[in-house]
Amino acid sequence: MLVSEAEGGIQTWDKEKEGQEKEEEEEEETAPSSPNLPLAGKARAEGPAEVKPELHPLQNRWALWFLKNDRSRAWRDNLQLLTKVDTVEDFWALYRHVKLASKLSSGCDYALFKDGIEPTWEDSRNRRGGRWLVSLAKQQRHSELDQLWLETLLCLIGESFEEHSSEVCGAVISIRAKGDKIAVWTREAENQAAVLHIGRVYKERLGLSAKTVIGYQAHADTAAKSNSLTKNKLVV
Ligand code: MGP
């Protein structure tokens, strides 16, 4: 199965299930479920009322995507939606459940995007946008990659960019032999104030030194490029 590299039991997201979950919650508290499947609805339905854990809702629902590069297929066909989370508890259940990014093989990506936005340049909410790109040296995979990705995820779900958090679409980690990459995608490359604010906060949250420069690139430029170098619209 395509996603087996990323996870050991998460069922891939099934849109039809979305409607069914509510019904199941109401009528079947004891329905068997995968102990590893992070579903807020089930957690809410379980347990006697007095010990019901309090769940902490996220401001947005987020979808985790996985991409395993199979060159025999179209790029979009390699993209798979794993699951969605909308509480802090579900986020941690998911994070603990999937493989660390550093353990994925080259060519794989994880992407965490707001529900409803696909992690593609073509999605209408990304089309005019771009990304803050953190390019890592090969040796950073073992020392820093997982920590940087976790911090990126926490910036997203914690809505860390103040009023500009609404500009954030998601983030992608790309495992590559030539050097791994982490990027935060925003929706409007021309919205300079928001892009700069997000870049500055993000760089600080990652703990990057002042002399490390990260660049913001428009997806339109990345998609049109003929080599790996896309010009930076902004740097911090
Ligand atoms: P990549 O995975 O973003 O970077 O894009 P990688 O593998 O480091 O390669 P490099 O070109 O940056 O050095 C690899 C290729 O995947 C792209 O050249 C596209 O062919 C395809 N691709 C990546 N993305 C994010 C998209 C996308 O959003 N839409 C489409 N149509 N193709 C994409």
Coordinates of N, CA and C and ligand atoms in Angstrom, one line a residue:
M1 N 0.8 -1.2 0.0 CA 0.0 0.0 0.0 C 0.9 1.2 0.0
L2 N 0.4 2.2 -0.7 CA 1.3 3.4 -1.0 C 1.7 4.1 0.3
V3 N 0.8 4.2 1.3 CA 1.2 5.0 2.5 C 1.8 4.2 3.6
S4 N 2.1 2.9 3.3 CA 2.5 2.1 4.4 C 3.9 2.6 5.0
E5 N 4.6 3.3 4.1 CA 5.9 3.7 4.6 C 5.7 4.8 5.7
A6 N 4.7 5.6 5.6 CA 4.5 6.7 6.5 C 3.8 6.3 7.8
E7 N 3.0 5.3 7.7 CA 2.2 5.0 8.9 C 1.9 3.5 9.0
G8 N 1.5 3.1 10.2 CA 1.3 1.7 10.4 C -0.2 1.3 10.6
G9 N -1.1 2.2 10.4 CA -2.5 1.8 10.5 C -3.5 2.9 10.3
I10 N -3.0 4.1 10.0 CA -3.9 5.1 9.7 C -4.7 4.8 8.4
Q11 N -6.0 4.9 8.5 CA -6.7 4.7 7.3 C -6.7 6.0 6.5
T12 N -6.6 5.9 5.2 CA -6.6 7.1 4.4 C -8.0 7.7 4.5
W13 N -8.0 9.0 4.3 CA -9.2 9.8 4.5 C -10.2 9.5 3.5
D14 N -11.4 9.2 3.9 CA -12.5 8.8 3.0 C -13.6 9.9 3.2
K15 N -13.8 10.7 2.1 CA -14.8 11.8 2.2 C -16.2 11.3 2.7
E16 N -16.5 10.1 2.2 CA -17.9 9.6 2.6 C -17.9 9.3 4.1
K17 N -16.8 8.9 4.7 CA -16.8 8.6 6.1 C -17.1 9.9 6.9
E18 N -16.7 11.0 6.4 CA -16.9 12.3 7.1 C -18.3 12.4 7.6
G19 N -19.3 12.2 6.8 CA -20.6 12.3 7.2 C -21.0 11.2 8.1
Q20 N -20.5 10.0 7.9 CA -20.9 8.8 8.7 C -20.4 9.0 10.1
E21 N -19.3 9.6 10.3 CA -18.7 9.7 11.7 C -19.7 10.2 12.7
K22 N -20.4 11.2 12.3 CA -21.4 11.8 13.3 C -22.4 10.8 13.7
E23 N -23.0 10.1 12.7 CA -24.0 9.1 13.0 C -23.4 8.0 13.9
E24 N -22.2 7.5 13.6 CA -21.6 6.5 14.4 C -21.4 7.0 15.9
E25 N -21.0 8.2 16.0 CA -20.8 8.8 17.3 C -22.1 8.7 18.2
E26 N -23.2 9.0 17.5 CA -24.5 9.1 18.2 C -25.0 7.7 18.5
E27 N -24.9 6.8 17.6 CA -25.6 5.5 17.8 C -24.8 4.4 18.3
E28 N -23.4 4.5 18.2 CA -22.6 3.3 18.5 C -21.4 3.7 19.3
E29 N -21.5 3.8 20.6 CA -20.3 4.2 21.4 C -19.3 3.1 21.5
T30 N -19.8 1.8 21.4 CA -18.9 0.7 21.6 C -18.3 0.1 20.3
A31 N -18.6 0.8 19.1 CA -18.1 0.3 17.8 C -16.6 0.1 17.9
P32 N -16.1 -1.1 17.4 CA -14.7 -1.3 17.4 C -14.0 -0.3 16.5
S33 N -12.9 0.2 17.0 CA -12.1 1.2 16.2 C -10.7 0.9 16.3
S34 N -9.9 1.3 15.3 CA -8.5 1.1 15.5 C -8.0 2.0 16.6
P35 N -7.2 1.4 17.6 CA -6.8 2.2 18.7 C -5.8 3.3 18.3
N36 N -5.3 3.2 17.1 CA -4.3 4.2 16.6 C -5.0 5.3 15.8
L37 N -6.2 5.1 15.4 CA -6.8 6.1 14.5 C -7.3 7.3 15.3
P38 N -6.7 8.5 15.1 CA -7.0 9.6 15.9 C -8.3 10.3 15.3
L39 N -9.4 10.0 15.9 CA -10.6 10.6 15.6 C -11.2 11.3 16.8
A40 N -11.3 12.6 16.7 CA -11.8 13.4 17.8 C -13.2 13.0 18.2
G41 N -14.0 12.7 17.2 CA -15.4 12.3 17.5 C -15.5 11.1 18.4
K42 N -14.6 10.1 18.1 CA -14.7 8.8 18.9 C -14.2 9.1 20.3
A43 N -13.1 9.9 20.4 CA -12.6 10.2 21.8 C -13.6 10.9 22.6
R44 N -14.4 11.7 22.0 CA -15.4 12.5 22.7 C -16.5 11.5 23.2
A45 N -16.8 10.5 22.4 CA -17.9 9.6 22.7 C -17.5 8.5 23.8
E46 N -16.2 8.3 24.0 CA -15.8 7.3 24.8 C -15.8 7.6 26.3
G47 N -15.9 6.7 27.2 CA -15.6 6.8 28.6 C -16.8 7.4 29.3
P48 N -16.9 7.1 30.7 CA -18.0 7.7 31.5 C -17.8 9.2 31.5
A49 N -19.0 9.8 31.7 CA -19.0 11.3 31.6 C -18.0 12.0 32.6
E50 N -17.9 11.4 33.8 CA -17.0 12.1 34.8 C -15.5 12.1 34.5
V51 N -15.1 11.1 33.6 CA -13.7 11.1 33.3 C -13.4 11.5 31.9
K52 N -14.4 12.0 31.2 CA -14.2 12.4 29.8 C -13.1 13.4 29.7
P53 N -12.1 13.1 28.9 CA -11.0 14.0 28.8 C -11.4 15.3 28.0
E54 N -10.9 16.4 28.5 CA -11.3 17.6 27.8 C -10.4 17.8 26.6
L55 N -11.0 17.9 25.4 CA -10.1 18.1 24.2 C -10.0 19.6 23.9
H56 N -8.8 19.9 23.3 CA -8.5 21.3 23.0 C -8.6 21.5 21.5
P57 N -9.6 22.2 21.1 CA -9.8 22.4 19.7 C -8.7 23.3 19.0
L58 N -8.3 22.9 17.8 CA -7.4 23.8 17.1 C -8.3 24.8 16.4
Q59 N -7.7 25.9 16.0 CA -8.4 27.0 15.3 C -8.8 26.5 13.9
N60 N -8.0 25.7 13.3 CA -8.3 25.1 12.0 C -8.2 23.6 12.1
R61 N -8.9 23.0 11.1 CA -8.7 21.5 10.9 C -7.6 21.4 9.9
W62 N -6.7 20.5 10.2 CA -5.5 20.3 9.3 C -5.5 18.9 8.7
A63 N -5.0 18.8 7.5 CA -4.9 17.5 6.8 C -3.5 17.1 6.6
L64 N -3.1 15.9 6.9 CA -1.8 15.4 6.7 C -1.7 14.6 5.4
W65 N -0.9 15.0 4.5 CA -0.7 14.4 3.2 C 0.7 13.7 3.2
F66 N 0.7 12.6 2.3 CA 2.0 11.9 2.1 C 2.2 11.8 0.6
L67 N 3.5 12.0 0.2 CA 3.8 11.8 -1.2 C 5.0 10.8 -1.3
K68 N 4.8 9.8 -2.1 CA 5.9 8.9 -2.3 C 6.1 9.0 -3.8
N69 N 7.3 9.4 -4.1 CA 7.6 9.7 -5.5 C 7.8 8.4 -6.4
D70 N 6.8 8.2 -7.2 CA 6.8 7.0 -8.1 C 6.8 7.7 -9.5
R71 N 8.0 7.7 -10.1 CA 8.1 8.4 -11.4 C 7.3 7.8 -12.5
S72 N 6.8 6.6 -12.3 CA 5.9 6.0 -13.4 C 4.5 6.6 -13.4
R73 N 4.2 7.4 -12.4 CA 2.9 8.0 -12.3 C 3.0 9.5 -12.3
A74 N 1.8 10.1 -12.6 CA 1.8 11.6 -12.6 C 2.0 12.1 -11.2
W75 N 2.6 13.2 -11.1 CA 3.0 13.7 -9.7 C 1.8 13.8 -8.8
R76 N 0.7 14.3 -9.3 CA -0.5 14.4 -8.4 C -1.0 13.1 -7.9
D77 N -0.8 12.0 -8.7 CA -1.3 10.7 -8.3 C -0.5 10.1 -7.2
N78 N 0.6 10.6 -6.9 CA 1.5 10.1 -5.8 C 1.1 10.8 -4.5
L79 N 0.2 11.7 -4.5 CA -0.2 12.5 -3.3 C -1.4 11.8 -2.7
Q80 N -1.2 11.5 -1.4 CA -2.3 10.8 -0.7 C -2.6 11.5 0.6
L81 N -3.9 11.7 0.8 CA -4.4 12.3 2.1 C -4.4 11.2 3.2
L82 N -3.7 11.4 4.3 CA -3.6 10.4 5.3 C -4.8 10.5 6.3
T83 N -4.9 11.7 6.9 CA -5.9 11.9 7.9 C -6.0 13.4 8.2
K84 N -7.1 13.7 9.0 CA -7.2 15.1 9.4 C -7.3 15.2 10.9
V85 N -6.9 16.3 11.4 CA -7.0 16.5 12.9 C -7.5 17.9 13.2
D86 N -8.3 18.0 14.3 CA -8.8 19.3 14.7 C -8.7 19.6 16.2
T87 N -8.0 18.7 16.9 CA -7.7 19.0 18.3 C -6.3 18.8 18.6
V88 N -5.8 19.4 19.7 CA -4.4 19.2 20.1 C -4.1 17.8 20.3
E89 N -5.1 17.1 21.0 CA -4.9 15.7 21.3 C -4.7 14.8 20.1
D90 N -5.6 15.1 19.1 CA -5.5 14.3 17.8 C -4.2 14.6 17.1
F91 N -3.7 15.8 17.2 CA -2.5 16.2 16.5 C -1.3 15.3 17.1
W92 N -1.3 15.2 18.5 CA -0.2 14.5 19.1 C -0.3 13.0 18.8
A93 N -1.6 12.5 18.8 CA -1.8 11.1 18.5 C -1.3 10.8 17.1
L94 N -1.5 11.7 16.2 CA -1.1 11.5 14.8 C 0.4 11.6 14.7
Y95 N 1.0 12.6 15.4 CA 2.4 12.8 15.3 C 3.2 11.6 15.8
R96 N 2.7 11.1 16.9 CA 3.4 9.9 17.5 C 3.2 8.7 16.6
H97 N 2.1 8.6 15.8 CA 1.8 7.4 15.1 C 2.6 7.3 13.8
V98 N 2.8 8.4 13.1 CA 3.5 8.4 11.8 C 5.0 8.3 12.0
K99 N 5.6 7.8 10.9 CA 7.1 7.8 11.0 C 7.7 9.2 11.0
L100 N 8.8 9.3 11.7 CA 9.5 10.5 11.7 C 9.9 10.8 10.3
A101 N 9.9 12.1 9.9 CA 10.3 12.4 8.5 C 11.7 11.9 8.2
S102 N 12.6 12.0 9.1 CA 14.0 11.5 8.9 C 14.1 10.1 8.5
K103 N 13.0 9.3 8.8 CA 13.0 7.9 8.5 C 12.4 7.5 7.2
L104 N 11.8 8.5 6.5 CA 11.2 8.3 5.2 C 12.4 8.1 4.2
S105 N 12.0 7.5 3.1 CA 13.1 7.4 2.0 C 13.0 8.6 1.1
S106 N 14.1 8.7 0.4 CA 14.3 9.9 -0.5 C 13.2 10.0 -1.5
G107 N 12.7 11.2 -1.7 CA 11.6 11.3 -2.7 C 10.3 11.5 -2.0
C108 N 10.2 11.2 -0.7 CA 8.9 11.3 0.0 C 8.8 12.7 0.6
D109 N 7.5 13.1 0.7 CA 7.1 14.4 1.4 C 6.0 14.1 2.4
Y110 N 6.0 14.9 3.4 CA 4.8 15.0 4.2 C 4.3 16.5 4.0
A111 N 3.0 16.7 4.0 CA 2.5 18.0 3.9 C 1.4 18.2 4.9
L112 N 1.4 19.2 5.7 CA 0.2 19.5 6.6 C -0.4 20.8 6.1
F113 N -1.7 20.7 5.6 CA -2.4 21.8 5.0 C -3.7 22.0 5.7
K114 N -4.2 23.3 5.7 CA -5.5 23.5 6.2 C -6.5 22.7 5.4
D115 N -7.5 22.2 6.1 CA -8.5 21.4 5.5 C -9.1 22.2 4.3
G116 N -9.2 21.5 3.1 CA -9.8 22.1 1.9 C -8.7 22.7 1.0
I117 N -7.5 22.7 1.4 CA -6.4 23.2 0.5 C -5.5 22.0 0.1
E118 N -5.4 21.7 -1.1 CA -4.4 20.7 -1.5 C -3.0 21.2 -1.6
P119 N -2.0 20.4 -1.2 CA -0.7 20.8 -1.2 C -0.1 20.9 -2.6
T120 N -0.8 21.6 -3.5 CA -0.3 21.7 -4.9 C -0.3 23.2 -5.3
W121 N 0.6 23.5 -6.3 CA 0.6 24.9 -6.8 C -0.7 25.2 -7.4
E122 N -1.4 24.2 -8.0 CA -2.6 24.5 -8.7 C -3.8 24.8 -7.9
D123 N -3.8 24.4 -6.6 CA -5.0 24.7 -5.8 C -5.3 26.2 -5.8
S124 N -6.5 26.6 -5.9 CA -6.9 28.0 -6.0 C -6.3 28.8 -4.9
R125 N -6.2 28.2 -3.7 CA -5.7 29.0 -2.6 C -4.1 29.1 -2.5
N126 N -3.5 28.3 -3.4 CA -2.0 28.4 -3.5 C -1.5 29.1 -4.7
R127 N -2.4 29.2 -5.8 CA -2.0 29.6 -7.1 C -1.2 30.9 -7.1
R128 N -1.7 31.9 -6.3 CA -1.0 33.2 -6.3 C 0.0 33.3 -5.2
G129 N 0.3 32.1 -4.5 CA 1.1 32.2 -3.3 C 2.5 31.8 -3.5
G130 N 3.2 31.4 -2.4 CA 4.6 31.0 -2.5 C 5.0 30.3 -1.2
R131 N 6.3 30.2 -1.1 CA 6.8 29.5 0.1 C 8.1 30.1 0.7
W132 N 8.1 30.0 2.0 CA 9.4 30.3 2.7 C 10.1 28.9 2.7
L133 N 11.3 28.9 2.1 CA 12.0 27.6 1.9 C 13.2 27.5 2.8
V134 N 13.3 26.5 3.6 CA 14.5 26.2 4.4 C 15.2 25.0 3.7
S135 N 16.3 25.2 3.2 CA 17.1 24.1 2.5 C 18.1 23.7 3.5
L136 N 18.2 22.4 3.7 CA 19.1 21.8 4.7 C 20.3 21.1 4.1
A137 N 21.4 21.1 4.8 CA 22.5 20.3 4.4 C 22.2 18.9 4.7
K138 N 22.9 18.0 4.0 CA 22.6 16.5 4.2 C 22.8 16.1 5.6
Q139 N 23.8 16.6 6.3 CA 24.0 16.1 7.6 C 23.0 16.6 8.7
Q140 N 22.2 17.5 8.3 CA 21.1 18.0 9.2 C 20.0 17.1 9.4
R141 N 19.9 16.1 8.4 CA 18.8 15.1 8.6 C 18.8 14.4 9.9
H142 N 20.0 14.0 10.4 CA 20.1 13.3 11.6 C 20.0 14.2 12.8
S143 N 20.6 15.4 12.7 CA 20.7 16.2 13.9 C 19.5 17.2 14.1
E144 N 18.9 17.6 13.0 CA 17.9 18.7 13.2 C 16.6 18.6 12.5
L145 N 16.5 17.8 11.5 CA 15.4 17.8 10.6 C 14.0 17.6 11.4
D146 N 14.0 16.5 12.2 CA 12.7 16.2 12.8 C 12.3 17.3 13.8
Q147 N 13.2 17.9 14.5 CA 12.9 19.0 15.4 C 12.4 20.3 14.6
L148 N 13.1 20.5 13.5 CA 12.6 21.7 12.7 C 11.2 21.5 12.1
W149 N 10.9 20.2 11.7 CA 9.6 19.9 11.1 C 8.6 20.0 12.2
L150 N 8.9 19.5 13.4 CA 7.9 19.6 14.5 C 7.6 21.0 14.8
E151 N 8.7 21.8 14.9 CA 8.5 23.3 15.2 C 7.6 23.9 14.1
T152 N 7.8 23.5 12.9 CA 7.0 24.0 11.8 C 5.5 23.7 12.0
L153 N 5.3 22.4 12.3 CA 3.9 22.0 12.6 C 3.3 22.7 13.7
L154 N 4.1 23.0 14.7 CA 3.5 23.7 15.9 C 3.2 25.2 15.5
C155 N 4.1 25.8 14.7 CA 3.8 27.1 14.2 C 2.4 27.1 13.5
L156 N 2.2 26.1 12.7 CA 0.9 26.1 11.9 C -0.3 25.9 12.8
I157 N -0.3 24.8 13.6 CA -1.5 24.5 14.4 C -1.7 25.5 15.5
G158 N -0.6 26.1 15.9 CA -0.7 27.1 17.0 C -1.0 28.5 16.5
E159 N -1.2 28.7 15.1 CA -1.5 29.9 14.5 C -0.5 31.0 15.0
S160 N 0.8 30.8 14.8 CA 1.8 31.6 15.4 C 2.1 32.9 14.8
F161 N 1.4 33.2 13.7 CA 1.8 34.4 12.9 C 0.8 35.6 13.1
E162 N 0.2 35.6 14.3 CA -0.8 36.6 14.6 C -1.8 36.8 13.6
E163 N -2.1 38.1 13.2 CA -3.2 38.3 12.3 C -2.9 37.7 10.9
H164 N -1.6 37.4 10.6 CA -1.2 36.9 9.3 C -1.4 35.4 9.2
S165 N -1.8 34.7 10.3 CA -1.9 33.3 10.2 C -2.9 32.8 9.2
S166 N -3.9 33.7 8.9 CA -4.9 33.3 7.9 C -4.2 33.2 6.5
E167 N -3.1 33.8 6.3 CA -2.4 33.7 5.0 C -1.7 32.4 4.8
V168 N -1.5 31.6 5.9 CA -0.8 30.4 5.8 C -1.7 29.3 5.2
C169 N -1.1 28.6 4.3 CA -1.9 27.4 3.7 C -1.4 26.1 4.3
G170 N -0.1 26.0 4.5 CA 0.4 24.7 5.0 C 1.9 24.7 5.0
A171 N 2.4 23.5 5.2 CA 3.9 23.3 5.1 C 4.2 21.9 4.5
V172 N 5.4 21.9 4.0 CA 5.8 20.6 3.3 C 7.2 20.3 3.7
I173 N 7.5 19.0 4.0 CA 8.8 18.6 4.2 C 9.2 17.6 3.1
S174 N 10.3 17.8 2.4 CA 10.7 17.0 1.3 C 12.0 16.3 1.6
I175 N 12.0 15.0 1.6 CA 13.2 14.2 1.9 C 13.9 13.9 0.6
R176 N 15.1 14.5 0.5 CA 15.8 14.4 -0.8 C 17.2 14.0 -0.6
A177 N 17.8 13.2 -1.4 CA 19.2 12.8 -1.3 C 20.1 14.0 -1.4
K178 N 19.7 15.0 -2.2 CA 20.6 16.1 -2.4 C 20.5 17.1 -1.2
G179 N 19.6 16.9 -0.3 CA 19.4 17.8 0.8 C 17.9 18.0 1.1
D180 N 17.5 17.9 2.3 CA 16.1 17.9 2.6 C 15.6 19.4 2.6
K181 N 14.3 19.6 2.5 CA 13.7 20.9 2.5 C 12.5 21.0 3.3
I182 N 12.3 22.1 4.0 CA 11.0 22.4 4.7 C 10.5 23.7 4.2
A183 N 9.2 23.8 3.9 CA 8.7 25.1 3.5 C 7.3 25.4 4.0
V184 N 7.1 26.6 4.3 CA 5.8 27.1 4.7 C 5.2 27.8 3.5
W185 N 4.0 27.4 3.2 CA 3.3 27.9 2.0 C 2.3 29.0 2.4
T186 N 2.3 30.1 1.8 CA 1.3 31.2 2.0 C 0.5 31.4 0.8
R187 N -0.6 32.1 0.9 CA -1.5 32.2 -0.2 C -1.3 33.3 -1.2
E188 N -0.6 34.4 -0.8 CA -0.6 35.5 -1.7 C 0.9 36.1 -1.7
A189 N 1.6 35.8 -2.7 CA 3.0 36.2 -2.8 C 3.2 37.7 -2.8
E190 N 2.2 38.4 -3.3 CA 2.3 39.9 -3.4 C 2.0 40.6 -2.0
N191 N 1.5 39.8 -1.1 CA 1.1 40.4 0.2 C 2.4 40.5 1.1
Q192 N 3.2 41.5 0.7 CA 4.5 41.6 1.3 C 4.6 41.7 2.8
A193 N 3.7 42.5 3.4 CA 3.7 42.6 4.8 C 3.5 41.3 5.5
A194 N 2.5 40.6 5.1 CA 2.2 39.3 5.7 C 3.3 38.3 5.5
V195 N 3.8 38.2 4.2 CA 4.9 37.3 3.9 C 6.1 37.6 4.8
L196 N 6.5 38.8 4.9 CA 7.6 39.2 5.7 C 7.4 38.8 7.2
H197 N 6.3 39.2 7.7 CA 6.0 38.9 9.1 C 6.1 37.4 9.3
I198 N 5.5 36.6 8.5 CA 5.5 35.1 8.6 C 7.0 34.6 8.5
G199 N 7.7 35.2 7.6 CA 9.1 34.7 7.4 C 10.0 35.0 8.7
R200 N 9.8 36.2 9.2 CA 10.6 36.6 10.4 C 10.2 35.8 11.6
V201 N 8.9 35.6 11.8 CA 8.5 34.8 13.0 C 9.0 33.3 12.8
Y202 N 8.8 32.8 11.6 CA 9.2 31.4 11.3 C 10.7 31.2 11.5
K203 N 11.5 32.1 11.0 CA 12.9 32.0 11.2 C 13.3 32.0 12.7
E204 N 12.7 32.8 13.4 CA 13.0 32.9 14.8 C 12.5 31.6 15.5
R205 N 11.3 31.2 15.2 CA 10.8 29.9 15.9 C 11.7 28.7 15.6
L206 N 12.3 28.7 14.3 CA 13.2 27.6 14.0 C 14.5 27.8 14.7
G207 N 14.8 28.9 15.3 CA 16.1 29.1 16.0 C 17.2 29.3 15.0
L208 N 16.9 29.8 13.8 CA 18.0 29.9 12.8 C 18.8 31.1 13.1
S209 N 20.1 31.0 12.9 CA 21.0 32.1 13.3 C 20.8 33.3 12.3
A210 N 21.2 34.5 12.8 CA 21.0 35.7 12.0 C 21.7 35.6 10.6
K211 N 22.8 34.9 10.6 CA 23.5 34.8 9.3 C 22.9 33.8 8.3
T212 N 21.9 33.0 8.8 CA 21.2 32.0 7.9 C 20.2 32.8 7.2
V213 N 20.2 32.7 5.9 CA 19.2 33.5 5.1 C 18.2 32.5 4.5
I214 N 16.9 32.8 4.7 CA 15.9 31.9 4.0 C 15.1 32.8 3.0
G215 N 14.7 32.2 1.9 CA 14.1 32.9 0.8 C 12.6 32.5 0.6
Y216 N 11.9 33.5 0.1 CA 10.5 33.3 -0.3 C 10.4 33.3 -1.8
Q217 N 9.8 32.2 -2.3 CA 9.6 32.1 -3.7 C 8.2 31.9 -4.1
A218 N 7.8 32.6 -5.2 CA 6.4 32.4 -5.7 C 6.3 31.1 -6.4
H219 N 5.1 30.4 -6.1 CA 4.9 29.1 -6.8 C 5.0 29.2 -8.3
A220 N 4.5 30.3 -8.8 CA 4.4 30.5 -10.3 C 5.9 30.5 -10.8
D221 N 6.8 31.0 -10.1 CA 8.2 31.0 -10.5 C 8.8 29.6 -10.4
T222 N 8.4 28.9 -9.3 CA 8.9 27.6 -9.0 C 8.4 26.6 -10.2
A223 N 7.1 26.8 -10.5 CA 6.5 25.9 -11.5 C 7.1 26.2 -12.9
A224 N 7.6 27.4 -13.1 CA 8.0 27.7 -14.4 C 9.5 27.5 -14.6
K225 N 10.2 27.2 -13.5 CA 11.7 27.2 -13.6 C 12.2 26.0 -14.4
S226 N 13.3 26.1 -14.9 CA 13.9 25.0 -15.7 C 15.0 24.2 -14.9
N227 N 15.4 24.8 -13.8 CA 16.4 24.1 -13.0 C 15.9 24.2 -11.5
S228 N 16.8 23.8 -10.6 CA 16.4 23.8 -9.2 C 16.4 25.2 -8.5
L229 N 16.9 26.2 -9.3 CA 17.1 27.5 -8.7 C 15.9 28.4 -9.1
T230 N 15.2 28.8 -8.1 CA 14.1 29.8 -8.3 C 14.5 31.1 -7.6
K231 N 14.2 32.2 -8.2 CA 14.6 33.5 -7.6 C 13.8 33.8 -6.4
N232 N 14.5 34.4 -5.4 CA 13.8 34.7 -4.2 C 13.1 36.1 -4.4
K233 N 11.8 36.2 -4.0 CA 11.1 37.5 -4.0 C 11.5 38.3 -2.8
L234 N 11.7 37.5 -1.7 CA 12.0 38.2 -0.4 C 13.0 37.3 0.4
V235 N 13.8 37.9 1.2 CA 14.6 37.0 2.1 C 14.5 37.6 3.5
V236 N 14.7 36.7 4.5 CA 14.9 37.2 5.9 C 16.1 36.5 6.5
Ligands
MGP1 P1 9.6 19.1 -5.7 O1 9.2 17.8 -5.1 O2 9.0 20.3 -5.1 O3 11.2 19.3 -5.6 O4 9.3 19.1 -7.2 P2 12.4 18.4 -5.8 O5 12.0 16.9 -5.9 O6 13.4 18.7 -4.8 O7 12.9 18.8 -7.2 P3 13.5 20.2 -7.7 O8 12.9 20.4 -9.0 O9 13.1 21.3 -6.7 O10 15.0 20.1 -7.7 C1 9.7 18.0 -8.0 C2 8.8 18.0 -9.2 O11 7.5 17.5 -8.8 C3 8.5 19.3 -9.9 O12 9.4 19.6 -10.9 C4 7.1 19.0 -10.5 O13 7.3 18.2 -11.7 C5 6.5 18.1 -9.5 N1 5.7 19.0 -8.6 C6 6.0 19.4 -7.3 N2 5.0 20.1 -6.8 C7 5.0 20.7 -5.5 C8 4.0 20.2 -7.8 C9 2.7 20.8 -7.8 O14 2.3 21.4 -6.8 N3 2.0 20.6 -8.9 C10 2.5 19.9 -10.0 N4 1.8 19.8 -11.1 N5 3.7 19.3 -10.0 C11 4.5 19.4 -8.9

